[in-house]
Coordinates of C-alpha atoms and ligand atoms in Angstrom, one line a residue:
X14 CA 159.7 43.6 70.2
X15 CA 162.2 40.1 69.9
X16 CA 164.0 40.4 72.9
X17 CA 162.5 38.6 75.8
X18 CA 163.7 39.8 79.1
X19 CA 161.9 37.3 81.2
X20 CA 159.3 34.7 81.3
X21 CA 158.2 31.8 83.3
X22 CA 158.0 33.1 86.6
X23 CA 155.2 34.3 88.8
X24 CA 154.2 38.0 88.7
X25 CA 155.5 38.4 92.2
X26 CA 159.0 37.1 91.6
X27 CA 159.7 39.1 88.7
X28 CA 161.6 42.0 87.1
X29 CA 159.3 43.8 86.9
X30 CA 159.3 44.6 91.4
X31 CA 162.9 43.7 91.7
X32 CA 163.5 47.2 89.8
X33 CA 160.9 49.1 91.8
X34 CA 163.5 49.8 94.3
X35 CA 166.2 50.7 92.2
X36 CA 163.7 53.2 90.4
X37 CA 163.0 54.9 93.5
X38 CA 166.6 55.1 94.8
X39 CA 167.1 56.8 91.4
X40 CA 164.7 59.2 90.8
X41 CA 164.7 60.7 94.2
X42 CA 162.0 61.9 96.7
X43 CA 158.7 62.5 94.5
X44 CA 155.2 63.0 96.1
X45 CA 152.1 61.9 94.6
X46 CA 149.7 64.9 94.4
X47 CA 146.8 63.5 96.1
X48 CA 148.0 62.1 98.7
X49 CA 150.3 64.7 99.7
X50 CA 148.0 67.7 100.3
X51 CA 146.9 69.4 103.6
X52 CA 143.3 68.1 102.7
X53 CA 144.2 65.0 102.7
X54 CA 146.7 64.8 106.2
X55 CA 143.7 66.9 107.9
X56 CA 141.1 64.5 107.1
X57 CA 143.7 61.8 108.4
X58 CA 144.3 63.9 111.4
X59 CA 140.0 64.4 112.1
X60 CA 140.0 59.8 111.5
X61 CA 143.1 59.6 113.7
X62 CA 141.1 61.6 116.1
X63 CA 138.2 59.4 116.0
X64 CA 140.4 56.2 117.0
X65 CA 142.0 57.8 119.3
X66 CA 138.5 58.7 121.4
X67 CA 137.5 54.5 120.5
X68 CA 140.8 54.0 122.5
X69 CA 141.3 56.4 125.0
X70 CA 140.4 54.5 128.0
X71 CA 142.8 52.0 127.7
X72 CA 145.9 54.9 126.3
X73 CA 148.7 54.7 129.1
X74 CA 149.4 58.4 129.2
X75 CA 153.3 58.0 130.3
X76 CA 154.3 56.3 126.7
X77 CA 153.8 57.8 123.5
X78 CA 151.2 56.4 121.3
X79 CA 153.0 55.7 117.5
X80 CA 151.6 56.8 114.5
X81 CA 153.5 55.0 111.7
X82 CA 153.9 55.8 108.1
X83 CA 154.5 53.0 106.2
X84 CA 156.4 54.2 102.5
X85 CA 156.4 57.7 103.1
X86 CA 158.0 59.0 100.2
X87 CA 158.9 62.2 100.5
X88 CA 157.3 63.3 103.9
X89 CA 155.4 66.2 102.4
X90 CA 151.8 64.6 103.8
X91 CA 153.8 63.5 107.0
X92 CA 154.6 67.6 107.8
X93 CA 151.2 68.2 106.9
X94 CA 149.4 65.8 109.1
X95 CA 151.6 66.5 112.2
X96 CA 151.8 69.6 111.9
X97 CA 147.4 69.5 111.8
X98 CA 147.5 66.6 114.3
X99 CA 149.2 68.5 117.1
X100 CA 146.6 72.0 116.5
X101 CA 144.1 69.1 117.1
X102 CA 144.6 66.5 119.5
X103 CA 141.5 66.7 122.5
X104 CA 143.8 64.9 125.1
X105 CA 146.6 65.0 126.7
X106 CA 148.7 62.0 125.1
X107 CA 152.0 61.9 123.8
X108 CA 152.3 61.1 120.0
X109 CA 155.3 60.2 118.0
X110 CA 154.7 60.1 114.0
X111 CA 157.2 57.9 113.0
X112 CA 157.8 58.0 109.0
X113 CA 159.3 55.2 107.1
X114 CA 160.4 53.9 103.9
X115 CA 162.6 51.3 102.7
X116 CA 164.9 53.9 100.2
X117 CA 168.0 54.9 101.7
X118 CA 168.1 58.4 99.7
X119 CA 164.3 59.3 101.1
X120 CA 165.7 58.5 104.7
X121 CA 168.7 60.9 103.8
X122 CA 166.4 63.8 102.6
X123 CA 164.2 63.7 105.8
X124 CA 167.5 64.2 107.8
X125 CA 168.4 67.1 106.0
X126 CA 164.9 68.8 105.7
X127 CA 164.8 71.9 108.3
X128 CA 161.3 71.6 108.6
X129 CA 161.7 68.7 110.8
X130 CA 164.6 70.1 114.0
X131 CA 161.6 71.2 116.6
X132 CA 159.4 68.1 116.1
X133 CA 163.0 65.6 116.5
X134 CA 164.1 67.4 119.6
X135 CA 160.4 67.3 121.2
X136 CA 160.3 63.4 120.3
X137 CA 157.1 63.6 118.4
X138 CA 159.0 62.5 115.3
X139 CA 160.9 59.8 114.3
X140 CA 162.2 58.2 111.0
X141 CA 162.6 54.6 110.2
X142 CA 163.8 52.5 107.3
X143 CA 161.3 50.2 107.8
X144 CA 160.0 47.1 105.3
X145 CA 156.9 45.7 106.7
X146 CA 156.3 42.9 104.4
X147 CA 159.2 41.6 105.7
X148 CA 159.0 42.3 109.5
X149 CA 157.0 43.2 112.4
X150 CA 159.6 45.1 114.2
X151 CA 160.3 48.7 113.4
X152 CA 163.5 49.9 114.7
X153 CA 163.2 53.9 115.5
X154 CA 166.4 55.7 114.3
X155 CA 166.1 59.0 116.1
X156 CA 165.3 57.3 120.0
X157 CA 167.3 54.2 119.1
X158 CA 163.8 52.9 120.2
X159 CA 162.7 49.2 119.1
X160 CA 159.2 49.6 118.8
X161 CA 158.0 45.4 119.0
X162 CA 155.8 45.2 121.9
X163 CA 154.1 49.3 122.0
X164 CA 152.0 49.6 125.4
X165 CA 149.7 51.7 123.2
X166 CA 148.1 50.8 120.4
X167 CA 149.5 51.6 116.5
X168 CA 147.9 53.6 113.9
X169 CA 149.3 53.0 110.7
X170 CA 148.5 55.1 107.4
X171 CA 149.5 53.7 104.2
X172 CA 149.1 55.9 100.8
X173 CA 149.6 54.4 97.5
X174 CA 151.7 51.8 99.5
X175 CA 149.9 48.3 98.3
X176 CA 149.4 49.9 94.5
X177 CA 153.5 50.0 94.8
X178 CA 153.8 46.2 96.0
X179 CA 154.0 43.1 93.9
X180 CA 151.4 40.9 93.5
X181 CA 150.7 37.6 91.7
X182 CA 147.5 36.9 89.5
X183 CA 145.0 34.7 89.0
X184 CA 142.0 33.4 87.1
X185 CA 139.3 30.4 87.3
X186 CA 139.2 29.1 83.7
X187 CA 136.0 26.8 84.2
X188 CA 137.1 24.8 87.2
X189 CA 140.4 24.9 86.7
X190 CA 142.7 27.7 88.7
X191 CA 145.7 29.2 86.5
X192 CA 148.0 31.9 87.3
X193 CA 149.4 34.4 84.9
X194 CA 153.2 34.8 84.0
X195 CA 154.7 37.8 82.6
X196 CA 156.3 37.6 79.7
X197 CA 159.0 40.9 79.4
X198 CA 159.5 41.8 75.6
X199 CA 161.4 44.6 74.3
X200 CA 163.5 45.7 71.4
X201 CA 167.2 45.0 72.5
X202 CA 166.8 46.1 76.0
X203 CA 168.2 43.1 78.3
X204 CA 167.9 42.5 81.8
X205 CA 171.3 44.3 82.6
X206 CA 170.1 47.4 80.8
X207 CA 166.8 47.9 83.3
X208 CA 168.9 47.4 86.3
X209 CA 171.5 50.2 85.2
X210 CA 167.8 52.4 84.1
X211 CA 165.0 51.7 85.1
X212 CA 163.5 54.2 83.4
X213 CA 163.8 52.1 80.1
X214 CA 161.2 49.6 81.8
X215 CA 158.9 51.9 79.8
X216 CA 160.0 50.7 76.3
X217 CA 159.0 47.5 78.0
X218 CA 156.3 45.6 76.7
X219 CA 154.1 43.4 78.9
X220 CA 151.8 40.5 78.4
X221 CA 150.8 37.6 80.3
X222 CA 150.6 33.8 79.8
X223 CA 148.2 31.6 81.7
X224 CA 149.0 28.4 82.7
X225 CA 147.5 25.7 85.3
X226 CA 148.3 25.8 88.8
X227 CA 149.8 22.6 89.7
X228 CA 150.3 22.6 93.8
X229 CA 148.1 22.1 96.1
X230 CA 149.6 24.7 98.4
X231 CA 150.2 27.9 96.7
X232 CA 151.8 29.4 99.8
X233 CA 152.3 27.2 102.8
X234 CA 154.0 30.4 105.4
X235 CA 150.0 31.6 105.5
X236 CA 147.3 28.9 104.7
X237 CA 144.6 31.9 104.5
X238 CA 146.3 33.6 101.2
X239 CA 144.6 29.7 99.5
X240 CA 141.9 30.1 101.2
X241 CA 141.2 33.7 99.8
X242 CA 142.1 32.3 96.5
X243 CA 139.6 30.0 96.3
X244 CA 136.4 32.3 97.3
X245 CA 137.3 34.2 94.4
X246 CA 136.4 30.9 92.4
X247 CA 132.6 32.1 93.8
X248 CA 133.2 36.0 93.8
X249 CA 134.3 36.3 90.7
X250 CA 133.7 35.5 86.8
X251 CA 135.2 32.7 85.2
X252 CA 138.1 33.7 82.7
X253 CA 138.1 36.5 84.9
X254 CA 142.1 37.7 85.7
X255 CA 142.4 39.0 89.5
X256 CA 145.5 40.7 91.2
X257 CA 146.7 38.8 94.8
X258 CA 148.1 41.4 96.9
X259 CA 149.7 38.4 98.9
X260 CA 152.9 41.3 100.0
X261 CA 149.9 43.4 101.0
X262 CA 148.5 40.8 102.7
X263 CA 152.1 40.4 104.6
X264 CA 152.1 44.2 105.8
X265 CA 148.4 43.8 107.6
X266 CA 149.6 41.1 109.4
X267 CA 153.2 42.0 110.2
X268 CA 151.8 45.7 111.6
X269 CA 149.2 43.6 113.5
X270 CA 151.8 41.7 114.7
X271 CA 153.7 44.8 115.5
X272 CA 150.6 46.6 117.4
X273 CA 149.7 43.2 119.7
X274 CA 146.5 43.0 118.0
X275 CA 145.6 46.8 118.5
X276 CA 145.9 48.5 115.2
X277 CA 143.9 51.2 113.0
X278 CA 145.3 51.6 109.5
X279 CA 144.3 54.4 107.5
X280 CA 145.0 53.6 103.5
X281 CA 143.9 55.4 100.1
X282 CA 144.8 53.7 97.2
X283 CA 143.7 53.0 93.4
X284 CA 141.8 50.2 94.9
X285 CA 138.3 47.7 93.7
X286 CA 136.5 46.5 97.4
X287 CA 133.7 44.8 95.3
X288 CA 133.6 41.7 92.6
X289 CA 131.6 43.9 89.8
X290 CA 134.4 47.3 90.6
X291 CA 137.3 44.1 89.9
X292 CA 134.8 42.5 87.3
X293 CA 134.5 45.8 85.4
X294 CA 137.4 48.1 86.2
X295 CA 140.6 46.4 87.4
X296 CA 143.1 46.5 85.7
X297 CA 146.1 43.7 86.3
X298 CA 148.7 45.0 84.4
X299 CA 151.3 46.8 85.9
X300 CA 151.3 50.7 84.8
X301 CA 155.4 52.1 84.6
X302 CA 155.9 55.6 85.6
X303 CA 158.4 58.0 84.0
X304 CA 161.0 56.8 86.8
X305 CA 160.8 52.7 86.1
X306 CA 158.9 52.2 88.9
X307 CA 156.1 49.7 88.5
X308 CA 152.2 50.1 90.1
X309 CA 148.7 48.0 90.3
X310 CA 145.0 47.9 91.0
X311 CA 144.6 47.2 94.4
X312 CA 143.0 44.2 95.3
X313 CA 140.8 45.8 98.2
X314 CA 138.4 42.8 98.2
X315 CA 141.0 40.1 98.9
X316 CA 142.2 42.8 101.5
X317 CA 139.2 42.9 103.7
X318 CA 138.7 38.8 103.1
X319 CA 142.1 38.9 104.9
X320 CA 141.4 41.2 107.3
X321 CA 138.2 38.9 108.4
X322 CA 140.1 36.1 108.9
X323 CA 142.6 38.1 111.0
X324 CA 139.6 38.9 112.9
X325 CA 139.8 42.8 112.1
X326 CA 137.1 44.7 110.0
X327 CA 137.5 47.4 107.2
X328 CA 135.5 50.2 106.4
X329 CA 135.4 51.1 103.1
X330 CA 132.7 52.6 100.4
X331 CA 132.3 50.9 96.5
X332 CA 134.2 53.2 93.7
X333 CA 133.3 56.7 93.0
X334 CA 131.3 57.3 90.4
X335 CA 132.7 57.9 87.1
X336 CA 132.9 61.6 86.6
X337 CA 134.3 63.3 83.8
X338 CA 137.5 63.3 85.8
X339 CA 139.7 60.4 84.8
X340 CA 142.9 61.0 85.7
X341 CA 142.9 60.0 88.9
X342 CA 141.8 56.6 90.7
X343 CA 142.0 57.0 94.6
X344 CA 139.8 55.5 97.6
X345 CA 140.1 55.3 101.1
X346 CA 139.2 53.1 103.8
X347 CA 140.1 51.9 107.3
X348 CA 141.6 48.8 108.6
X349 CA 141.1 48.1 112.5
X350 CA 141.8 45.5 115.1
X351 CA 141.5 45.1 118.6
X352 CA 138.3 48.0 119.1
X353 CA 134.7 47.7 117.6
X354 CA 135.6 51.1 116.4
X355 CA 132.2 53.3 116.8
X356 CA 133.8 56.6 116.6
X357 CA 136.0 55.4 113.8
X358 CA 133.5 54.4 111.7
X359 CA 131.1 57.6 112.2
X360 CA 134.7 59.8 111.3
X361 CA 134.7 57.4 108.0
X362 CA 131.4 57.7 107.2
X363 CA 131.5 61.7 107.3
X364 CA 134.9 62.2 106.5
X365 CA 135.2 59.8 103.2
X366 CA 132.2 57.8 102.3
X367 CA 129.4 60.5 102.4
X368 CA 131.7 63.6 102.6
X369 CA 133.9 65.8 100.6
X370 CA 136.6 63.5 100.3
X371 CA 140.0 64.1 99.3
X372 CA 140.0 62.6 95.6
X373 CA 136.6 65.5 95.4
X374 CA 139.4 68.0 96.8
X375 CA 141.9 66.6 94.6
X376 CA 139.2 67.3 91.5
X377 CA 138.4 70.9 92.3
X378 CA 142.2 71.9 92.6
X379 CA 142.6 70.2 89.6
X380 CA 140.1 71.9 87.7
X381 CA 140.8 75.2 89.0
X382 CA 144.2 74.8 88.3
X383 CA 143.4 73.8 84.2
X384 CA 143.2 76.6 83.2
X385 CA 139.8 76.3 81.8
X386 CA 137.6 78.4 82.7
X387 CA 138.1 81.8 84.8
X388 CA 137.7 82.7 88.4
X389 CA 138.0 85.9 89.8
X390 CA 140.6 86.4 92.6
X391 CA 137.6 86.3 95.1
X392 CA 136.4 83.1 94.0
X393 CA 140.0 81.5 93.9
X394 CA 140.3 82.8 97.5
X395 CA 137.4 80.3 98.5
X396 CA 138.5 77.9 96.8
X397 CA 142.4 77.9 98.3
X398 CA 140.3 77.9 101.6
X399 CA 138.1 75.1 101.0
X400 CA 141.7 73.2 99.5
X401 CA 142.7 74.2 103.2
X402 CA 145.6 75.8 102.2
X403 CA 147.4 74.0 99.9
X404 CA 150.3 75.9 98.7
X405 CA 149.8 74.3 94.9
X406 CA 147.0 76.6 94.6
X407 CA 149.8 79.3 94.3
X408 CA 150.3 78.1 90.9
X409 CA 146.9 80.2 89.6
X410 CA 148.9 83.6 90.5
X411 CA 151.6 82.4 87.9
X412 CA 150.1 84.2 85.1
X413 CA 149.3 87.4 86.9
X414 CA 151.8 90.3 88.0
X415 CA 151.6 90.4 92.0
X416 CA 152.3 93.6 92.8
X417 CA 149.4 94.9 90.2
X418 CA 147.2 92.3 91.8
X419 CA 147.7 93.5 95.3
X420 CA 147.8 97.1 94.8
X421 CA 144.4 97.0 93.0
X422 CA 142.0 95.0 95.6
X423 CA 140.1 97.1 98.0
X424 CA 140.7 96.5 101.5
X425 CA 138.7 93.3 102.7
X426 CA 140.2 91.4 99.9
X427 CA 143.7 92.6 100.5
X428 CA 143.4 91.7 104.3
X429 CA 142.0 87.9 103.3
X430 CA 144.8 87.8 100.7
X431 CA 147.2 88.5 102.7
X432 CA 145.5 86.1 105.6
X433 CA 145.3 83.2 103.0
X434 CA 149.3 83.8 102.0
X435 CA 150.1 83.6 106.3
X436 CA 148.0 80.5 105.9
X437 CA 149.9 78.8 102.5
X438 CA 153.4 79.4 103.7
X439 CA 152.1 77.5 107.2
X440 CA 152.0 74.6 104.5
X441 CA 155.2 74.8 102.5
X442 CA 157.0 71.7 102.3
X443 CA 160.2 71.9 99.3
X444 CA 161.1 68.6 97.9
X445 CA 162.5 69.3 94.5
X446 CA 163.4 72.6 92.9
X447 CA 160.5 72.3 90.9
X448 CA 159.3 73.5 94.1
X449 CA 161.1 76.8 93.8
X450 CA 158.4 78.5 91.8
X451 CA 155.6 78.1 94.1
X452 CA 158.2 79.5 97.1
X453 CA 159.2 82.2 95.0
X454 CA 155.5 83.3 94.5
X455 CA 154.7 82.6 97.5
X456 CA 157.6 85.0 99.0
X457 CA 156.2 87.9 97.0
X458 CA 152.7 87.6 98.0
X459 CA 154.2 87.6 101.7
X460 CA 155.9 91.0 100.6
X461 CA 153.0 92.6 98.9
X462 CA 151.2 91.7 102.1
X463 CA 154.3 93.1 103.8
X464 CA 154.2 89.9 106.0
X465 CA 157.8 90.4 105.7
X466 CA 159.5 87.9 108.3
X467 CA 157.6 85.2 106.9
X468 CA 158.8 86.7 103.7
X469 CA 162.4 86.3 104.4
X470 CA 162.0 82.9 106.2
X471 CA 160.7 81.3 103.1
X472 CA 163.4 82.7 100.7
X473 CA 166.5 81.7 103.1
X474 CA 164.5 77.9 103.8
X475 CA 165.0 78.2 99.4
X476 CA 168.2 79.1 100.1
X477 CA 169.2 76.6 102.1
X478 CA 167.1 73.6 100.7
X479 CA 167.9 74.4 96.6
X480 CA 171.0 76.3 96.9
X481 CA 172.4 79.8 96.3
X482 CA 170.0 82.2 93.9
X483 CA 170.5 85.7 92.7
X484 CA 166.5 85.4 92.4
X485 CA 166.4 84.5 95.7
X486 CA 169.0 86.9 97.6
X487 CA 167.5 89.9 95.5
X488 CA 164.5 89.6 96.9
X489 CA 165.3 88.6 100.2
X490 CA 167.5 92.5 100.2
X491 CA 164.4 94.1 98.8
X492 CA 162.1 93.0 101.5
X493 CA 165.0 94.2 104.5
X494 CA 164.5 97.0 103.0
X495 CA 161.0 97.4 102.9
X496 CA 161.2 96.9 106.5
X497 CA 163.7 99.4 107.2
X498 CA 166.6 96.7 107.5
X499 CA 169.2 98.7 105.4
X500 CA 172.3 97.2 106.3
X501 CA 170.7 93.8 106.0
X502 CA 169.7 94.6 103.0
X503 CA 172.9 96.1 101.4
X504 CA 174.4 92.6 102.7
X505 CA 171.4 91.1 100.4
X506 CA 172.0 93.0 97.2
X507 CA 175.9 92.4 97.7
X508 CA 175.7 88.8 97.5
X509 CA 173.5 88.6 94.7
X510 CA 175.6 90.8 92.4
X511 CA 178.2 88.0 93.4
X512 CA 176.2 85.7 92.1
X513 CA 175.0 87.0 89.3
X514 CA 177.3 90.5 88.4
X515 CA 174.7 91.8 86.2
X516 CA 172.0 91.8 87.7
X517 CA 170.0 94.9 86.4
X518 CA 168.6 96.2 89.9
X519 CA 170.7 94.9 92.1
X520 CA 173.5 97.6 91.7
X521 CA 170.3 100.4 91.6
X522 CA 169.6 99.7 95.3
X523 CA 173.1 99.7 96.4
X524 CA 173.4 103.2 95.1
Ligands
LIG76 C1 153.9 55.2 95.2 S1 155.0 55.7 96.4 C2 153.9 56.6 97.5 C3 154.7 57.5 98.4 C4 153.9 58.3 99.4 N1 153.2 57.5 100.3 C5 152.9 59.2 98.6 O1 151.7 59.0 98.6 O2 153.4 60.2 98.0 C6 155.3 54.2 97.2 C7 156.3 54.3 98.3 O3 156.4 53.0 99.0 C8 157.8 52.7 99.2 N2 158.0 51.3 99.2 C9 157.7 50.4 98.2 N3 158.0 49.2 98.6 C10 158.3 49.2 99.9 C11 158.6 48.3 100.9 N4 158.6 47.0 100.6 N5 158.9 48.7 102.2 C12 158.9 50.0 102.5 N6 158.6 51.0 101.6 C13 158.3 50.6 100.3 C14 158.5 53.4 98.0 O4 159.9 53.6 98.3 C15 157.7 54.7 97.9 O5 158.2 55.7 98.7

């Protein structure tokens, strides 16, 4: 480790962000498990809800009101919280989800996803390349709307958005304040090399050097960011290093800006809202994931010290308790301006702080998932229920042979079954071909429940999203043909011995 990359500058001007993007643009769309789950989007939907009752005497019914998602990554929670918004909604207001990100190759995947045609055409969504640390005006690409002075108010929801934003840090040595610099050391690796591949950040080691702070204004475009700096001289232990989510800080106010002072956001994060949780658990180095990109503790604390000043509250609740489930680190809470928020704070009490919330959803899926111990087929069938839906859950019938499976449960459990496999294709969303195994498992258990339209819908959305497939086209003639479809069928098994000319059965069903 002789090489250093960088050193000298503050943690929120360094390489270490200025690849983030570049890592993104790279690697892809990629969805973060937890926070792309039908759990999760319908307990967003049921707090959406709540808002919506604090506000709906002053909603102007002729205008929609706009839900924005602020770095929405690949869109897979935005499908599933529409899609559970619009079974819910108890009045008769227009919506528009608008999703947004700042990478130009998520905005191009959205516009090629056929999930989305019927919502675009109906206006209830809209995409955005939108950077709201930067600005409070979100220009709507499919209207050509500007949205900058909404006659409704906003509800934003930002997921792992503030853990993906660069920060500076901090600590009180005795009286004196100090801020920490990064110092980037690696084996060889130079600047030049990271921007070409970000995913060598990895090999990347580091550190940070604390040094006093010398101005008396630390940032002079919003006074409050010194003033939160210095209360953590009280909240906080001396020696003690703390994260400064000043771009955070920058997105409340922007979308405040942007919502004329009438705002819910909705955020779950890896975030600390107390000083013992920073004290004891915060980490303030940045963790690099496989793709280069860089991610931190959330300051949650300095959040909701913003948010007073902005004259908004936050609802939040203090970590989850350590469980023997590490993996993960994910809270939620609520962010709201303009509305005392009665019925938005009863939805958070129920739906996060005392309730089953989604990182206790997250944990069950994962366990059941492991591997680790067995469930029978009727207790998995609760559990996909209680995971309402989620179409990763398909992963348990890996192991097993479907049609066996099928052909051997007795009649209620083949009806449910089959009713649960309706229910996980409702919540399909591709992104990547590693996707194609849970469609592909998902199509059979749609044949051996002879739900067969949904059956071939699902293998020609494959088709379509992860190209041509002999697997695929196979199938998709053997389920025509379970339905009586013959010449369909023939069509079927034609193309896939075109695709693949041995294919062992395909040339069995065309004689
Ligand atoms: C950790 S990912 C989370 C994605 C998604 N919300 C999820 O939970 O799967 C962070 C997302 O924020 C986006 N992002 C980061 N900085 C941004 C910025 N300044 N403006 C808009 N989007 C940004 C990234 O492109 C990425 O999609």
């Amino acid at each position: 480790m002789d090489t250093i990359i960088e050193e000298g500058k503050t943690f929120s001007n360094s390489l270490v962000w200025k690849l983030q993007h570049n890592a993104y643009q790279l690697s892809g769309p990629r969805a973060w498990q937890i926070s792309n789950n039908p759990y999760i989007a319908r307990s967003y939907a049921w707090q959406t809800i709540a808002t919506i009752r604090d506000w709906e005497n002053e909603l102007i019914k002729d205008e929609p009101l706009y839900i924005i998602e602020i770095g929405a990554g690949a869109g897979r929670f935005s499908f599933l919280y529409l899609l559970e918004l619009k079974r819910l909604l108890p009045i008769d207001q227009p919506i528009c989800l608008v999703i947004s990100d700042n990478v130009d190759t998520y905005l191009e995947f959205w516009e090629n996803h056929p999930k989305w045609k019927v919502w675009i055409e109906e206006g209830t969504l809209d995409f955005a390349n939108y950077d709201p640390t930067r600005s409070s005006v979100c220009h709507l690409i499919k209207s050509n709307r500007t949205l900058s002075s909404p006659k409704n108010p906003i509800i934003a929801i930002t997921n792992y958005f503030y853990a993906a934003l660069p920060n500076d840090l901090y600590q009180f040595n005795q009286e004196t304040l100090e801020a920490g610099y990064p110092i980037l050391k690696s084996n060889g690796i130079t600047a030049e090399h990271l921007e070409k591949e970000p995913k060598l950040m990895q090999e990347v080691e580091v550190s940070f050097e604390f040094r006093p702070v010398e101005q008396h204004l630390l940032y002079p475009d919003d006074p409050y960011f010194d003033d939160i700096i210095e209360e953590f001289r009280k909240a906080i232990a001396p020696n003690t290093p703390f994260l400064f989510p000043l771009e955070a800080m920058r997105t409340i106010n922007n979308l405040k800006k942007l919502a004329q002072n009438r705002l819910m956001i909705i955020s779950g994060d890896k975030a600390f809202h107390t000083p013992q949780e920073l004290e004891k658990y915060c980490d303030h180095r940045p963790i690099i994931t496989g793709q280069g990109d860089a991610n931190v503790d959330v300051n949650g604390l300095a959040l909701a010290l913003y948010t007073d000043k902005l004259e908004g509250r936050s609802f939040h609740y203090p970590r989850p308790p350590r469980t023997d489930y590490k993996d993960v680190l994910f809270s939620n809470w609520v962010t709201l301006f303009g509305n005392k928020g009665a019925q938005t704070q009863d939805s958070f009490r129920s739906l996060f702080e005392n309730g089953f919330s989604p990182l206790d959803a997250h944990k069950l899926i994962d366990k059941l998932l492991s591997g680790d111990d067995t469930f029978t087929i009727d207790q998995t069938l609760s559990f996909i229920k209680l995971s309402h839906f989620d179409p990763q859950m398909l992963f348990f019938y890996k192991s097993l042979n479907m049609k066996e499976l099928f052909h051997s449960l007795e009649e209620s459990t083949y009806k449910v079954q089959g009713e649960v496999m309706h229910n996980l294709a409702q919540h399909f969303f591709w992104i990547h071909s590693e996707d194609n195994e849970i469609g592909y498992l998902l199509a059979q258990g749609l044949y051996y429940a002879l739900d067969f339209p949904l059956c071939q819908e699902i293998l020609l959305d494959l088709i379509t999203l992860s190209g041509e497939s002999d697997q695929f086209r196979f199938f998709l003639g053997l389920s025509y043909k379970a339905e009586g479809r013959l010449e369909k069928a023939k069509e079927q098994f034609q193309k896939t011995l075109k695709l693949n000319p041995n294919h062992p059965l395909a040339q069995k069903h065309l004689t």
